[in-house]
Short mmCIF file of C-alpha atoms and ligand atoms in Angstrom, two decimals:
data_model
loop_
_atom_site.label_atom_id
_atom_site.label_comp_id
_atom_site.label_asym_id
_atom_site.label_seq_id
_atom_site.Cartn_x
_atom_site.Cartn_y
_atom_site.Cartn_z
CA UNK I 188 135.52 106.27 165.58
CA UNK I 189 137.12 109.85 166.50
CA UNK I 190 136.80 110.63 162.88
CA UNK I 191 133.32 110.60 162.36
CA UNK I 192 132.86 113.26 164.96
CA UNK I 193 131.95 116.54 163.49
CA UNK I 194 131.83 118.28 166.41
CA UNK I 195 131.99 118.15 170.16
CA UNK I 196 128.52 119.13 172.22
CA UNK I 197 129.65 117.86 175.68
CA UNK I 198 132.46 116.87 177.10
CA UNK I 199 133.13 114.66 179.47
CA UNK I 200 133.79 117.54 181.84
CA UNK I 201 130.58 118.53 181.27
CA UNK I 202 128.71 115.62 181.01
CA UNK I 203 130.06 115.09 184.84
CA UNK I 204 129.09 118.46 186.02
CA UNK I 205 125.35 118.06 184.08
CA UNK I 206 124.90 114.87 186.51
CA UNK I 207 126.06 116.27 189.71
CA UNK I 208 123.64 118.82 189.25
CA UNK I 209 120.75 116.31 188.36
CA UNK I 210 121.75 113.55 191.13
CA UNK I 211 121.76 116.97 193.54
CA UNK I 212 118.34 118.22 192.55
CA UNK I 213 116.48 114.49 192.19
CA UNK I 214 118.20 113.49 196.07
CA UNK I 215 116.74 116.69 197.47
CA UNK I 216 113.64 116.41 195.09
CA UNK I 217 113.08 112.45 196.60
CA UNK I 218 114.16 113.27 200.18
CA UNK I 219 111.02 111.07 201.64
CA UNK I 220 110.18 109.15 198.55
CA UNK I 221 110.24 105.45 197.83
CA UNK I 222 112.57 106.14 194.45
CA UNK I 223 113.15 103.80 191.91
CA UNK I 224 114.93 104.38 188.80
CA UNK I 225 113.65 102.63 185.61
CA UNK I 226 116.44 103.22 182.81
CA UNK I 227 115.19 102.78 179.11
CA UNK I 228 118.08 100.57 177.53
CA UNK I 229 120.69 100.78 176.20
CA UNK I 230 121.03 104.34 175.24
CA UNK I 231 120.63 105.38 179.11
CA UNK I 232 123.25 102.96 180.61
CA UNK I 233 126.47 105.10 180.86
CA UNK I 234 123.84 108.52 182.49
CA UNK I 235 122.30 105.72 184.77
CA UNK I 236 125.30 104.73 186.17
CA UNK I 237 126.43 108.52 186.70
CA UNK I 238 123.39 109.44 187.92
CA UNK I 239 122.87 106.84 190.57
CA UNK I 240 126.12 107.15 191.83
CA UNK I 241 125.32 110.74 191.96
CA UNK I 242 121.76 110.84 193.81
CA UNK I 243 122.73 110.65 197.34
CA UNK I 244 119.01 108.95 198.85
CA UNK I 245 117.97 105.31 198.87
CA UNK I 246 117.03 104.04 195.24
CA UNK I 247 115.87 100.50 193.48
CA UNK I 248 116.87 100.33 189.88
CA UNK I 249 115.43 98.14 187.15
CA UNK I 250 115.89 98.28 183.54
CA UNK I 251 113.51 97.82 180.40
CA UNK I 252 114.34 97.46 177.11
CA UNK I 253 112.16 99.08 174.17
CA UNK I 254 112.66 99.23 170.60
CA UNK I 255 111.28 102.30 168.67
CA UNK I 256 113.20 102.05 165.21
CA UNK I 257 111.47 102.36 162.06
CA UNK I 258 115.42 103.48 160.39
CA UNK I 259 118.51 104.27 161.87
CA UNK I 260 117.73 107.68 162.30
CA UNK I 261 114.38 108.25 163.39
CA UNK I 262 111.72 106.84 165.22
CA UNK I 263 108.34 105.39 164.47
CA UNK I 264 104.77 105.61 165.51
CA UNK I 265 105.24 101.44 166.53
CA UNK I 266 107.40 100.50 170.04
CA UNK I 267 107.82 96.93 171.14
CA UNK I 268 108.94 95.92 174.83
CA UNK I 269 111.59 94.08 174.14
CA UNK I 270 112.57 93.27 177.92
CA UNK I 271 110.33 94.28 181.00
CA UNK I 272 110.93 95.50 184.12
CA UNK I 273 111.27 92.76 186.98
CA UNK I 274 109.84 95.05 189.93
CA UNK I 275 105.98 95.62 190.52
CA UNK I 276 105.03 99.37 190.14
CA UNK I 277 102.48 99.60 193.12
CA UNK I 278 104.01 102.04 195.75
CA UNK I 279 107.04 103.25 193.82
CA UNK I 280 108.24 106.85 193.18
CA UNK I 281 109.67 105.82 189.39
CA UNK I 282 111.93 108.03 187.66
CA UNK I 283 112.18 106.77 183.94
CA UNK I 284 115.78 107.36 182.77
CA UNK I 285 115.82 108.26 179.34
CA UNK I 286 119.05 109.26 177.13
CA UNK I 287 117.36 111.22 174.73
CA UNK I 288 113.75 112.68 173.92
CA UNK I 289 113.33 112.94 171.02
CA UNK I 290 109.92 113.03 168.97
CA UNK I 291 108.48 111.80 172.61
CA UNK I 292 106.62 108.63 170.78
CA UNK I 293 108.91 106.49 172.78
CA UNK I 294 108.04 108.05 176.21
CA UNK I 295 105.01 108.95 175.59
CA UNK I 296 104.13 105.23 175.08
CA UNK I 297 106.15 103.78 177.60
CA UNK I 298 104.79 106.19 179.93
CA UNK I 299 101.13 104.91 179.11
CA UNK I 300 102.07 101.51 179.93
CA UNK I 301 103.57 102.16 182.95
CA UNK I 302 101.20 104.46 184.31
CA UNK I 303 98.69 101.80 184.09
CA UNK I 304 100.70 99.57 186.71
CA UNK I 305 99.56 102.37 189.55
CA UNK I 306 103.24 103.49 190.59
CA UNK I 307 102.84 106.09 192.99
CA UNK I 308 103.97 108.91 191.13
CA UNK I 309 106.30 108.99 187.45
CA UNK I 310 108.13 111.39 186.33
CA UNK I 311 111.05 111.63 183.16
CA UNK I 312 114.63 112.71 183.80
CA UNK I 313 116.37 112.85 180.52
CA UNK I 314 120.00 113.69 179.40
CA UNK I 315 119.29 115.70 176.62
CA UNK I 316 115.95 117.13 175.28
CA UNK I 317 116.03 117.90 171.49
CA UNK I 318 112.70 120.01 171.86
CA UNK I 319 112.56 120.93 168.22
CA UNK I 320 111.58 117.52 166.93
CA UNK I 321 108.52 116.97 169.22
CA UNK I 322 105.71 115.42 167.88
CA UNK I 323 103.60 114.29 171.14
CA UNK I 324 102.52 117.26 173.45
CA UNK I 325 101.69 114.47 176.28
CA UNK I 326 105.34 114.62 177.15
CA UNK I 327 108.03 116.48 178.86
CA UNK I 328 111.00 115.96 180.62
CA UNK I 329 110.76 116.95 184.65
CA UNK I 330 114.53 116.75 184.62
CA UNK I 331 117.10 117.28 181.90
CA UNK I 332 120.54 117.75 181.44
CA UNK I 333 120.82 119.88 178.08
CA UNK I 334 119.26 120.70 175.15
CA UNK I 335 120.76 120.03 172.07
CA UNK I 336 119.38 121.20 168.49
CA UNK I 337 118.04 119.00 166.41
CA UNK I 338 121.62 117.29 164.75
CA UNK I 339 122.19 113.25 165.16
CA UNK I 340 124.45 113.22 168.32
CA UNK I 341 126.46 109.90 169.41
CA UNK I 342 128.27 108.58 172.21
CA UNK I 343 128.22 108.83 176.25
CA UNK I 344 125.57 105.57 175.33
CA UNK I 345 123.66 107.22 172.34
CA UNK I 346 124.43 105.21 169.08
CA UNK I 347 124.40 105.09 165.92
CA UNK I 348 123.40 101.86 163.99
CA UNK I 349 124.54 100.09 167.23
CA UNK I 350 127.90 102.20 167.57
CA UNK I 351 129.52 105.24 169.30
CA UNK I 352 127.93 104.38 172.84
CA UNK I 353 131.09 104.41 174.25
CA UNK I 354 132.42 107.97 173.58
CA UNK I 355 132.68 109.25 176.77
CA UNK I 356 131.18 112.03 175.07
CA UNK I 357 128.31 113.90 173.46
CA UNK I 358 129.38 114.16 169.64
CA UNK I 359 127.30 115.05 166.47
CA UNK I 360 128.30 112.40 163.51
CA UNK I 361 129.39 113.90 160.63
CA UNK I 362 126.32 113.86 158.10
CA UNK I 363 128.73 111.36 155.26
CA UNK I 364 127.85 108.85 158.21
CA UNK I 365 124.52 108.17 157.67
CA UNK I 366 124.04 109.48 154.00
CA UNK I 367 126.15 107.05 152.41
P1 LIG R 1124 111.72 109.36 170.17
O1 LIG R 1124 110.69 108.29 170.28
O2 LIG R 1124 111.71 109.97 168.79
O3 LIG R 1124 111.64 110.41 171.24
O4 LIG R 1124 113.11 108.65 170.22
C1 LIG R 1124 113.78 108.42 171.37
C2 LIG R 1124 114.92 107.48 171.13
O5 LIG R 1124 115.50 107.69 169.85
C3 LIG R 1124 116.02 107.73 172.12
O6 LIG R 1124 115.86 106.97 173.27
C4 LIG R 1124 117.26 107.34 171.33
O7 LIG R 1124 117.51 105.96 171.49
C5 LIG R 1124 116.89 107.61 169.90
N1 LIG R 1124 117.44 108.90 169.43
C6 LIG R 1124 116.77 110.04 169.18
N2 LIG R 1124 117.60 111.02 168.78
C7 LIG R 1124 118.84 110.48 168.79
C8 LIG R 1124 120.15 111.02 168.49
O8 LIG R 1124 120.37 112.19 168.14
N3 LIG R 1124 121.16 110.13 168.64
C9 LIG R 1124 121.01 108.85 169.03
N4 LIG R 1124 119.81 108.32 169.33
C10 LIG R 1124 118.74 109.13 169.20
MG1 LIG R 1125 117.11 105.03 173.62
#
């Protein structure tokens, strides 16, 4: 696995300190809210289990699943739910947690969807924002971790072709990976 690193963006020193500063800023941010974390599978799981652990107020969790692939590499105009959430939106303070944006296609329509289920407010924390490939101007993250350029990066739950989520951390796959 190691060898199809090219480089190292974040390690796992720094992955740590980029969640104690989110969990810090989201607990004082949600002080008197009703907060309830929605993680986009799987890519968010390992920065959803950090970050909960690191957000020091009372928080629900759920999990839905969506699948934006048109390749490996890059995402398409189409997403499908692929597993919904199990909690009704009505009254919740919902913080999607997302491990990468991306294009924003993904977001922007799973934001659409869930905005229509009346939450009481929604906002995006994401681990890394790649703001150079942005195709939808509907979308921002309220929270991120880091920016990253725009390079393929694996691990710390981000995959490629279903691999490399369990680097614990942020590595950029060398290019022979996905070109052959
Ligand atoms: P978007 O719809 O283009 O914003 O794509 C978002 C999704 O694409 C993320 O949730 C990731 O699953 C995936 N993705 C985008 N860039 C990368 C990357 O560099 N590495 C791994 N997955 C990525
Ligand atoms: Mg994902």
């Amino acid at each position: 696995m190691l060898k199809d690193i090219e480089k190292v963006y974040y390690s796992e020193d720094d992955l740590h300190q980029i969640v104690e500063r989110l969990g810090k800023k989201i607990s004082e941010d949600y002080k008197d809210k009703n907060l309830l974390l929605v993680s986009v599978l799987k890519g968010s799981v390992i920065f959803m289990a950090d970050l909960m652990r690191a957000i020091t107020v009372p928080c629900a969790i759920d999990f839905m699943c969506v699948s934006s692939y048109a390749n490996k590499t890059e995402s398409s105009g189409a997403v499908k739910i692929v597993k919904d959430l199990d909690i009704n939106l009505e009254g919740w303070d919902v913080l999607i947690v997302e491990d990468i944006l991306d294009s924003g296609r993904t977001l922007s329509y799973l934001k659409k969807i869930l905005d229509s289920r009346n939450p009481k407010s929604m906002r995006i924390c994401t681990l890394l924002d790649k703001p150079e490939r942005r195709v939808v101007d509907d979308i921002w993250a309220d929270y991120y971790g880091a920016e990253v350029p725009d390079e393929f990066v694996v691990g710390y739950g981000l995959d490629y072709d279903e691999k490399y989520r369990n680097l614990p951390f942020i590595g950029v796959l060398k290019r022979e990976v996905y070109e052959k």
